[in-house]
Amino acid sequence: MTDASSPLLAPWRRWLWPERDLIVVTGTTRPVLRGREAYHREHAIVSSESDESRRLVERLVAGAGAAAVSLPVRESWGWTLTVPGSALGLFCGVEPDGRVCVRVREASPLRAAAVVQRQRAGGPLVQSHVESTSTDPARIVEHYFAQAEQTRARVAVDDGGDVVLVRPLPDARGADLLDRPDEDLREAVHRARANDRLERLEDVLLYYGCRCNDEMVLEMIASLPDRQRREVWGDERELEIECPRCGRRYRIRREDWSAGPR
């Protein structure tokens, strides 16, 4: 997906606000969510989601996308949340190439949890557990930065899905801005942008997609121990395997497996 004019590509931008020593991210969730709908149609993924789950998805895409764009080096991110007081669990992955993937599943309302995994290319996988009682995924992203990164972050999302994230640099002179209500924070950023007080650092395109494919599924089966692999196949001539990240289903025939990786 390279056509920057595509309605399924979401333009995001990372800025520096020099006079306040702040990193600012601006973006929108709308193209990503449209892309999710198109992806579900293309791969026949059944997704009968409630208004609550759609709101949670939008807030998680906003927070997870802004967090990824706020860094100068692209990483793979995985956010796994169980929302307090809700029977919903969410996963959101953000890849270095801009792919965003979101999954909603049933979860126990008694097991509120947030786990964040990050990995740079060729680097170790870093996992953080976040303590949060918030029911808003965007706020849980803020709590991740406070607990795992020992820094502040604010994520403000309007009703149309436009996003602003603000993170202070060390000893920032303008960190008091993070104490303002969401609407005031967004207004201050938009005013600074209109007055040319923000310096553009990087443009990033986010879009909906998953890294799963036929080869990855075959490799997943190949990685199983022999005994477990035999148990998975049994007497079946065909397997149906669901990607845990996006919900896409793959059908693998035994003859395909015989020609696949071992």
PDB file of C-alpha atoms in Angstrom:
ATOM      1  CA  MET A   1       0.000   0.000   0.000  1.00  0.00           C
ATOM      2  CA  THR A   2       2.028   2.919  -1.324  1.00  0.00           C
ATOM      3  CA  ASP A   3      -0.510   5.392  -2.724  1.00  0.00           C
ATOM      4  CA  ALA A   4      -0.438   8.179  -0.139  1.00  0.00           C
ATOM      5  CA  SER A   5      -3.760   9.492  -1.471  1.00  0.00           C
ATOM      6  CA  SER A   6      -5.604   6.281  -0.554  1.00  0.00           C
ATOM      7  CA  PRO A   7      -8.572   6.859   1.789  1.00  0.00           C
ATOM      8  CA  LEU A   8      -7.310   3.882   3.810  1.00  0.00           C
ATOM      9  CA  LEU A   9      -3.971   5.538   4.639  1.00  0.00           C
ATOM     10  CA  ALA A  10      -3.875   7.672   7.784  1.00  0.00           C
ATOM     11  CA  PRO A  11      -1.361  10.565   7.733  1.00  0.00           C
ATOM     12  CA  TRP A  12       0.346  11.089  11.102  1.00  0.00           C
ATOM     13  CA  ARG A  13       3.105  13.527  11.960  1.00  0.00           C
ATOM     14  CA  ARG A  14       5.650  13.940  14.726  1.00  0.00           C
ATOM     15  CA  TRP A  15       6.589  17.506  15.678  1.00  0.00           C
ATOM     16  CA  LEU A  16       8.935  19.344  17.986  1.00  0.00           C
ATOM     17  CA  TRP A  17       7.561  22.317  19.934  1.00  0.00           C
ATOM     18  CA  PRO A  18      10.886  24.027  20.680  1.00  0.00           C
ATOM     19  CA  GLU A  19       9.748  26.802  22.999  1.00  0.00           C
ATOM     20  CA  ARG A  20       8.005  24.261  25.243  1.00  0.00           C
ATOM     21  CA  ASP A  21      10.443  21.315  24.796  1.00  0.00           C
ATOM     22  CA  LEU A  22       7.610  19.004  23.804  1.00  0.00           C
ATOM     23  CA  ILE A  23       7.250  16.167  21.321  1.00  0.00           C
ATOM     24  CA  VAL A  24       3.847  16.410  19.645  1.00  0.00           C
ATOM     25  CA  VAL A  25       2.060  13.832  17.501  1.00  0.00           C
ATOM     26  CA  THR A  26      -0.982  14.604  15.375  1.00  0.00           C
ATOM     27  CA  GLY A  27      -3.003  12.076  13.394  1.00  0.00           C
ATOM     28  CA  THR A  28      -6.373  10.521  12.709  1.00  0.00           C
ATOM     29  CA  THR A  29      -7.923   7.099  13.242  1.00  0.00           C
ATOM     30  CA  ARG A  30     -10.626   7.278  10.563  1.00  0.00           C
ATOM     31  CA  PRO A  31      -8.725   5.737   7.595  1.00  0.00           C
ATOM     32  CA  VAL A  32      -7.410   2.929   9.813  1.00  0.00           C
ATOM     33  CA  LEU A  33     -10.919   2.069  10.997  1.00  0.00           C
ATOM     34  CA  ARG A  34     -12.224   2.167   7.416  1.00  0.00           C
ATOM     35  CA  GLY A  35      -9.360  -0.131   6.476  1.00  0.00           C
ATOM     36  CA  ARG A  36     -10.358  -2.496   9.261  1.00  0.00           C
ATOM     37  CA  GLU A  37     -13.875  -2.728   7.876  1.00  0.00           C
ATOM     38  CA  ALA A  38     -12.502  -3.407   4.383  1.00  0.00           C
ATOM     39  CA  TYR A  39     -10.079  -6.045   5.726  1.00  0.00           C
ATOM     40  CA  HIS A  40     -12.919  -7.823   7.541  1.00  0.00           C
ATOM     41  CA  ARG A  41     -15.025  -7.856   4.364  1.00  0.00           C
ATOM     42  CA  GLU A  42     -12.140  -9.098   2.208  1.00  0.00           C
ATOM     43  CA  HIS A  43     -11.324 -11.994   4.532  1.00  0.00           C
ATOM     44  CA  ALA A  44     -14.888 -12.754   5.692  1.00  0.00           C
ATOM     45  CA  ILE A  45     -14.101 -11.987   9.323  1.00  0.00           C
ATOM     46  CA  VAL A  46     -17.317 -11.918  11.297  1.00  0.00           C
ATOM     47  CA  SER A  47     -17.246  -8.942  13.639  1.00  0.00           C
ATOM     48  CA  SER A  48     -20.567  -8.104  15.281  1.00  0.00           C
ATOM     49  CA  GLU A  49     -19.273  -5.397  17.588  1.00  0.00           C
ATOM     50  CA  SER A  50     -21.235  -3.183  19.939  1.00  0.00           C
ATOM     51  CA  ASP A  51     -20.985   0.588  20.203  1.00  0.00           C
ATOM     52  CA  GLU A  52     -18.854   0.041  23.305  1.00  0.00           C
ATOM     53  CA  SER A  53     -16.353  -2.205  21.544  1.00  0.00           C
ATOM     54  CA  ARG A  54     -16.098   0.158  18.558  1.00  0.00           C
ATOM     55  CA  ARG A  55     -15.387   3.044  20.917  1.00  0.00           C
ATOM     56  CA  LEU A  56     -12.694   1.009  22.673  1.00  0.00           C
ATOM     57  CA  VAL A  57     -11.129   0.064  19.336  1.00  0.00           C
ATOM     58  CA  GLU A  58     -10.977   3.709  18.239  1.00  0.00           C
ATOM     59  CA  ARG A  59      -9.448   4.831  21.538  1.00  0.00           C
ATOM     60  CA  LEU A  60      -6.856   2.041  21.436  1.00  0.00           C
ATOM     61  CA  VAL A  61      -5.903   2.771  17.824  1.00  0.00           C
ATOM     62  CA  ALA A  62      -5.547   6.443  18.789  1.00  0.00           C
ATOM     63  CA  GLY A  63      -3.315   5.773  21.776  1.00  0.00           C
ATOM     64  CA  ALA A  64      -1.245   2.916  20.349  1.00  0.00           C
ATOM     65  CA  GLY A  65      -0.754   4.684  17.016  1.00  0.00           C
ATOM     66  CA  ALA A  66       0.309   7.938  18.659  1.00  0.00           C
ATOM     67  CA  ALA A  67       2.702   6.104  20.991  1.00  0.00           C
ATOM     68  CA  ALA A  68       4.428   4.392  18.059  1.00  0.00           C
ATOM     69  CA  VAL A  69       4.694   7.577  15.988  1.00  0.00           C
ATOM     70  CA  SER A  70       6.095   9.514  18.964  1.00  0.00           C
ATOM     71  CA  LEU A  71       9.381   7.559  18.751  1.00  0.00           C
ATOM     72  CA  PRO A  72      12.161   8.415  16.279  1.00  0.00           C
ATOM     73  CA  VAL A  73      12.866   4.699  15.641  1.00  0.00           C
ATOM     74  CA  ARG A  74      10.119   2.413  14.355  1.00  0.00           C
ATOM     75  CA  GLU A  75       9.348  -0.643  16.490  1.00  0.00           C
ATOM     76  CA  SER A  76       6.873  -3.504  16.647  1.00  0.00           C
ATOM     77  CA  TRP A  77       4.297  -2.867  19.357  1.00  0.00           C
ATOM     78  CA  GLY A  78       1.719  -5.198  20.864  1.00  0.00           C
ATOM     79  CA  TRP A  79      -0.922  -3.970  23.306  1.00  0.00           C
ATOM     80  CA  THR A  80      -3.061  -6.565  25.093  1.00  0.00           C
ATOM     81  CA  LEU A  81      -5.748  -5.081  27.335  1.00  0.00           C
ATOM     82  CA  THR A  82      -8.553  -6.434  29.483  1.00  0.00           C
ATOM     83  CA  VAL A  83     -10.803  -3.491  30.208  1.00  0.00           C
ATOM     84  CA  PRO A  84     -11.787  -3.127  33.895  1.00  0.00           C
ATOM     85  CA  GLY A  85     -15.451  -3.809  34.507  1.00  0.00           C
ATOM     86  CA  SER A  86     -16.012  -5.017  30.954  1.00  0.00           C
ATOM     87  CA  ALA A  87     -16.289  -8.458  29.383  1.00  0.00           C
ATOM     88  CA  LEU A  88     -14.075  -7.260  26.527  1.00  0.00           C
ATOM     89  CA  GLY A  89     -10.406  -7.773  25.823  1.00  0.00           C
ATOM     90  CA  LEU A  90      -8.469  -6.009  23.088  1.00  0.00           C
ATOM     91  CA  PHE A  91      -5.259  -6.527  21.169  1.00  0.00           C
ATOM     92  CA  CYS A  92      -3.593  -3.870  19.025  1.00  0.00           C
ATOM     93  CA  GLY A  93      -0.396  -4.353  17.064  1.00  0.00           C
ATOM     94  CA  VAL A  94       1.525  -1.546  15.361  1.00  0.00           C
ATOM     95  CA  GLU A  95       4.308  -2.563  12.980  1.00  0.00           C
ATOM     96  CA  PRO A  96       7.346  -0.537  11.837  1.00  0.00           C
ATOM     97  CA  ASP A  97       5.920  -0.269   8.307  1.00  0.00           C
ATOM     98  CA  GLY A  98       2.755   1.410   9.621  1.00  0.00           C
ATOM     99  CA  ARG A  99       0.420  -1.578   9.746  1.00  0.00           C
ATOM    100  CA  VAL A 100      -2.123  -1.474  12.564  1.00  0.00           C
ATOM    101  CA  CYS A 101      -4.137  -4.535  13.609  1.00  0.00           C
ATOM    102  CA  VAL A 102      -6.907  -4.673  16.230  1.00  0.00           C
ATOM    103  CA  ARG A 103      -8.830  -7.613  17.687  1.00  0.00           C
ATOM    104  CA  VAL A 104     -11.713  -7.662  20.181  1.00  0.00           C
ATOM    105  CA  ARG A 105     -12.426 -10.760  22.237  1.00  0.00           C
ATOM    106  CA  GLU A 106     -14.475 -11.748  25.229  1.00  0.00           C
ATOM    107  CA  ALA A 107     -12.563 -11.544  28.512  1.00  0.00           C
ATOM    108  CA  SER A 108     -13.253 -11.953  32.191  1.00  0.00           C
ATOM    109  CA  PRO A 109     -14.237  -8.618  33.802  1.00  0.00           C
ATOM    110  CA  LEU A 110     -12.453  -9.829  36.945  1.00  0.00           C
ATOM    111  CA  ARG A 111      -9.054  -9.935  35.268  1.00  0.00           C
ATOM    112  CA  ALA A 112      -8.218  -6.350  34.365  1.00  0.00           C
ATOM    113  CA  ALA A 113      -4.736  -6.301  32.873  1.00  0.00           C
ATOM    114  CA  ALA A 114      -2.562  -4.462  30.397  1.00  0.00           C
ATOM    115  CA  VAL A 115       0.556  -5.950  28.818  1.00  0.00           C
ATOM    116  CA  VAL A 116       2.735  -4.091  26.324  1.00  0.00           C
ATOM    117  CA  GLN A 117       5.378  -5.754  24.147  1.00  0.00           C
ATOM    118  CA  ARG A 118       7.939  -3.818  22.127  1.00  0.00           C
ATOM    119  CA  GLN A 119      10.726  -4.935  19.827  1.00  0.00           C
ATOM    120  CA  ARG A 120      13.136  -3.179  17.523  1.00  0.00           C
ATOM    121  CA  ALA A 121      14.444  -4.984  14.460  1.00  0.00           C
ATOM    122  CA  GLY A 122      17.105  -7.437  15.633  1.00  0.00           C
ATOM    123  CA  GLY A 123      16.593  -6.491  19.284  1.00  0.00           C
ATOM    124  CA  PRO A 124      15.140  -8.301  22.294  1.00  0.00           C
ATOM    125  CA  LEU A 125      11.451  -8.411  23.071  1.00  0.00           C
ATOM    126  CA  VAL A 126      10.632  -6.098  25.981  1.00  0.00           C
ATOM    127  CA  GLN A 127       7.431  -6.742  27.935  1.00  0.00           C
ATOM    128  CA  SER A 128       5.820  -4.397  30.453  1.00  0.00           C
ATOM    129  CA  HIS A 129       2.834  -4.935  32.739  1.00  0.00           C
ATOM    130  CA  VAL A 130       0.777  -1.808  33.325  1.00  0.00           C
ATOM    131  CA  GLU A 131      -1.406  -1.209  36.356  1.00  0.00           C
ATOM    132  CA  SER A 132      -4.472   0.824  35.495  1.00  0.00           C
ATOM    133  CA  THR A 133      -8.086   1.007  36.616  1.00  0.00           C
ATOM    134  CA  SER A 134      -9.081   3.138  33.639  1.00  0.00           C
ATOM    135  CA  THR A 135     -11.716   1.886  31.199  1.00  0.00           C
ATOM    136  CA  ASP A 136     -10.273   4.139  28.466  1.00  0.00           C
ATOM    137  CA  PRO A 137      -7.513   2.543  26.351  1.00  0.00           C
ATOM    138  CA  ALA A 138      -6.067   5.988  25.565  1.00  0.00           C
ATOM    139  CA  ARG A 139      -5.567   6.593  29.285  1.00  0.00           C
ATOM    140  CA  ILE A 140      -3.958   3.165  29.672  1.00  0.00           C
ATOM    141  CA  VAL A 141      -1.419   4.253  27.042  1.00  0.00           C
ATOM    142  CA  GLU A 142      -0.655   7.280  29.227  1.00  0.00           C
ATOM    143  CA  HIS A 143      -0.223   5.001  32.243  1.00  0.00           C
ATOM    144  CA  TYR A 144       2.200   2.841  30.264  1.00  0.00           C
ATOM    145  CA  PHE A 145       4.497   5.803  29.675  1.00  0.00           C
ATOM    146  CA  ALA A 146       4.297   6.833  33.332  1.00  0.00           C
ATOM    147  CA  GLN A 147       5.096   3.348  34.658  1.00  0.00           C
ATOM    148  CA  ALA A 148       7.344   1.756  32.039  1.00  0.00           C
ATOM    149  CA  GLU A 149       9.072   4.792  30.539  1.00  0.00           C
ATOM    150  CA  GLN A 150       9.044   7.006  33.638  1.00  0.00           C
ATOM    151  CA  THR A 151       7.787   9.941  31.613  1.00  0.00           C
ATOM    152  CA  ARG A 152       4.503  11.718  31.087  1.00  0.00           C
ATOM    153  CA  ALA A 153       2.304  11.519  28.027  1.00  0.00           C
ATOM    154  CA  ARG A 154      -1.135  12.848  27.198  1.00  0.00           C
ATOM    155  CA  VAL A 155      -3.435  11.505  24.512  1.00  0.00           C
ATOM    156  CA  ALA A 156      -6.414  13.634  23.470  1.00  0.00           C
ATOM    157  CA  VAL A 157      -8.943  12.328  20.935  1.00  0.00           C
ATOM    158  CA  ASP A 158     -11.920  14.272  19.590  1.00  0.00           C
ATOM    159  CA  ASP A 159     -15.266  12.839  18.499  1.00  0.00           C
ATOM    160  CA  GLY A 160     -14.099  12.615  14.891  1.00  0.00           C
ATOM    161  CA  GLY A 161     -11.085  10.465  15.684  1.00  0.00           C
ATOM    162  CA  ASP A 162      -8.428  13.194  15.370  1.00  0.00           C
ATOM    163  CA  VAL A 163      -5.586  12.562  17.810  1.00  0.00           C
ATOM    164  CA  VAL A 164      -3.031  14.674  19.638  1.00  0.00           C
ATOM    165  CA  LEU A 165      -0.278  13.196  21.796  1.00  0.00           C
ATOM    166  CA  VAL A 166       2.108  15.362  23.810  1.00  0.00           C
ATOM    167  CA  ARG A 167       5.269  14.107  25.537  1.00  0.00           C
ATOM    168  CA  PRO A 168       7.757  16.361  27.349  1.00  0.00           C
ATOM    169  CA  LEU A 169      11.477  16.228  26.727  1.00  0.00           C
ATOM    170  CA  PRO A 170      13.705  16.091  29.844  1.00  0.00           C
ATOM    171  CA  ASP A 171      13.333  19.291  31.911  1.00  0.00           C
ATOM    172  CA  ALA A 172      10.651  20.560  29.539  1.00  0.00           C
ATOM    173  CA  ARG A 173       9.587  24.157  30.088  1.00  0.00           C
ATOM    174  CA  GLY A 174       6.071  23.553  28.857  1.00  0.00           C
ATOM    175  CA  ALA A 175       5.099  20.369  30.705  1.00  0.00           C
ATOM    176  CA  ASP A 176       2.264  22.212  32.466  1.00  0.00           C
ATOM    177  CA  LEU A 177       0.369  21.922  29.186  1.00  0.00           C
ATOM    178  CA  LEU A 178      -0.159  18.236  29.968  1.00  0.00           C
ATOM    179  CA  ASP A 179      -2.336  19.172  32.947  1.00  0.00           C
ATOM    180  CA  ARG A 180      -4.980  20.836  30.792  1.00  0.00           C
ATOM    181  CA  PRO A 181      -8.275  19.187  29.766  1.00  0.00           C
ATOM    182  CA  ASP A 182      -8.245  17.311  26.459  1.00  0.00           C
ATOM    183  CA  GLU A 183     -10.080  20.031  24.560  1.00  0.00           C
ATOM    184  CA  ASP A 184      -7.678  22.722  25.769  1.00  0.00           C
ATOM    185  CA  LEU A 185      -4.690  20.531  24.933  1.00  0.00           C
ATOM    186  CA  ARG A 186      -5.898  19.940  21.380  1.00  0.00           C
ATOM    187  CA  GLU A 187      -6.676  23.624  20.929  1.00  0.00           C
ATOM    188  CA  ALA A 188      -3.220  24.670  22.151  1.00  0.00           C
ATOM    189  CA  VAL A 189      -1.500  22.263  19.750  1.00  0.00           C
ATOM    190  CA  HIS A 190      -3.621  23.316  16.779  1.00  0.00           C
ATOM    191  CA  ARG A 191      -2.995  26.995  17.562  1.00  0.00           C
ATOM    192  CA  ALA A 192       0.764  26.407  17.784  1.00  0.00           C
ATOM    193  CA  ARG A 193       0.671  24.552  14.476  1.00  0.00           C
ATOM    194  CA  ALA A 194      -1.299  27.347  12.788  1.00  0.00           C
ATOM    195  CA  ASN A 195       1.230  29.899  14.106  1.00  0.00           C
ATOM    196  CA  ASP A 196       4.217  27.898  12.802  1.00  0.00           C
ATOM    197  CA  ARG A 197       5.539  27.163  16.292  1.00  0.00           C
ATOM    198  CA  LEU A 198       5.881  23.441  15.592  1.00  0.00           C
ATOM    199  CA  GLU A 199       8.840  21.990  13.687  1.00  0.00           C
ATOM    200  CA  ARG A 200       7.990  18.970  11.553  1.00  0.00           C
ATOM    201  CA  LEU A 201      10.161  15.963  12.370  1.00  0.00           C
ATOM    202  CA  GLU A 202       8.613  13.040  10.496  1.00  0.00           C
ATOM    203  CA  ASP A 203       5.551  11.988   8.507  1.00  0.00           C
ATOM    204  CA  VAL A 204       4.216   8.466   9.058  1.00  0.00           C
ATOM    205  CA  LEU A 205       1.413   6.642   7.243  1.00  0.00           C
ATOM    206  CA  LEU A 206      -0.626   4.162   9.269  1.00  0.00           C
ATOM    207  CA  TYR A 207      -2.979   1.644   7.686  1.00  0.00           C
ATOM    208  CA  TYR A 208      -4.902  -1.441   8.710  1.00  0.00           C
ATOM    209  CA  GLY A 209      -3.321  -4.820   8.072  1.00  0.00           C
ATOM    210  CA  CYS A 210      -1.866  -7.903   9.699  1.00  0.00           C
ATOM    211  CA  ARG A 211       1.502  -9.529   9.192  1.00  0.00           C
ATOM    212  CA  CYS A 212      -0.062 -13.004   8.950  1.00  0.00           C
ATOM    213  CA  ASN A 213       0.108 -14.979   5.671  1.00  0.00           C
ATOM    214  CA  ASP A 214       0.096 -18.584   4.432  1.00  0.00           C
ATOM    215  CA  GLU A 215       3.840 -18.986   4.902  1.00  0.00           C
ATOM    216  CA  MET A 216       3.696 -17.710   8.486  1.00  0.00           C
ATOM    217  CA  VAL A 217       0.917 -20.170   9.343  1.00  0.00           C
ATOM    218  CA  LEU A 218       2.899 -23.067   7.846  1.00  0.00           C
ATOM    219  CA  GLU A 219       5.977 -21.998   9.804  1.00  0.00           C
ATOM    220  CA  MET A 220       3.885 -21.835  12.971  1.00  0.00           C
ATOM    221  CA  ILE A 221       2.856 -25.447  12.511  1.00  0.00           C
ATOM    222  CA  ALA A 222       6.401 -26.445  11.614  1.00  0.00           C
ATOM    223  CA  SER A 223       7.688 -24.955  14.866  1.00  0.00           C
ATOM    224  CA  LEU A 224       5.535 -27.298  16.967  1.00  0.00           C
ATOM    225  CA  PRO A 225       7.160 -30.380  18.524  1.00  0.00           C
ATOM    226  CA  ASP A 226       6.597 -33.544  16.456  1.00  0.00           C
ATOM    227  CA  ARG A 227       4.138 -35.066  18.916  1.00  0.00           C
ATOM    228  CA  GLN A 228       2.040 -31.915  19.159  1.00  0.00           C
ATOM    229  CA  ARG A 229       2.089 -31.491  15.388  1.00  0.00           C
ATOM    230  CA  ARG A 230       0.782 -35.039  14.920  1.00  0.00           C
ATOM    231  CA  GLU A 231      -1.962 -34.326  17.465  1.00  0.00           C
ATOM    232  CA  VAL A 232      -2.942 -31.165  15.617  1.00  0.00           C
ATOM    233  CA  TRP A 233      -3.264 -32.977  12.302  1.00  0.00           C
ATOM    234  CA  GLY A 234      -4.719 -36.264  13.573  1.00  0.00           C
ATOM    235  CA  ASP A 235      -6.551 -37.879  10.665  1.00  0.00           C
ATOM    236  CA  GLU A 236      -7.590 -34.556   9.167  1.00  0.00           C
ATOM    237  CA  ARG A 237      -6.840 -33.770   5.547  1.00  0.00           C
ATOM    238  CA  GLU A 238      -7.382 -30.061   6.136  1.00  0.00           C
ATOM    239  CA  LEU A 239      -6.895 -27.681   9.066  1.00  0.00           C
ATOM    240  CA  GLU A 240      -8.539 -24.342   9.755  1.00  0.00           C
ATOM    241  CA  ILE A 241      -6.314 -22.002  11.728  1.00  0.00           C
ATOM    242  CA  GLU A 242      -7.302 -18.565  12.986  1.00  0.00           C
ATOM    243  CA  CYS A 243      -4.778 -15.756  13.275  1.00  0.00           C
ATOM    244  CA  PRO A 244      -4.858 -14.627  16.924  1.00  0.00           C
ATOM    245  CA  ARG A 245      -4.023 -11.057  15.938  1.00  0.00           C
ATOM    246  CA  CYS A 246      -6.633 -10.270  13.302  1.00  0.00           C
ATOM    247  CA  GLY A 247      -9.084 -13.206  13.277  1.00  0.00           C
ATOM    248  CA  ARG A 248      -8.396 -14.176   9.649  1.00  0.00           C
ATOM    249  CA  ARG A 249      -8.919 -17.901   9.027  1.00  0.00           C
ATOM    250  CA  TYR A 250      -6.516 -20.031   6.992  1.00  0.00           C
ATOM    251  CA  ARG A 251      -7.206 -23.442   5.507  1.00  0.00           C
ATOM    252  CA  ILE A 252      -4.168 -25.681   5.162  1.00  0.00           C
ATOM    253  CA  ARG A 253      -4.352 -28.962   3.297  1.00  0.00           C
ATOM    254  CA  ARG A 254      -2.115 -31.847   4.221  1.00  0.00           C
ATOM    255  CA  GLU A 255      -0.609 -31.889   0.726  1.00  0.00           C
ATOM    256  CA  ASP A 256       0.308 -28.199   1.101  1.00  0.00           C
ATOM    257  CA  TRP A 257       1.939 -29.016   4.415  1.00  0.00           C
ATOM    258  CA  SER A 258       3.929 -31.828   2.801  1.00  0.00           C
ATOM    259  CA  ALA A 259       5.420 -29.308   0.390  1.00  0.00           C
ATOM    260  CA  GLY A 260       5.877 -26.655   3.061  1.00  0.00           C
ATOM    261  CA  PRO A 261       8.626 -25.964   5.614  1.00  0.00           C
ATOM    262  CA  ARG A 262       9.740 -28.676   8.042  1.00  0.00           C
TER     263      ARG A 262
END
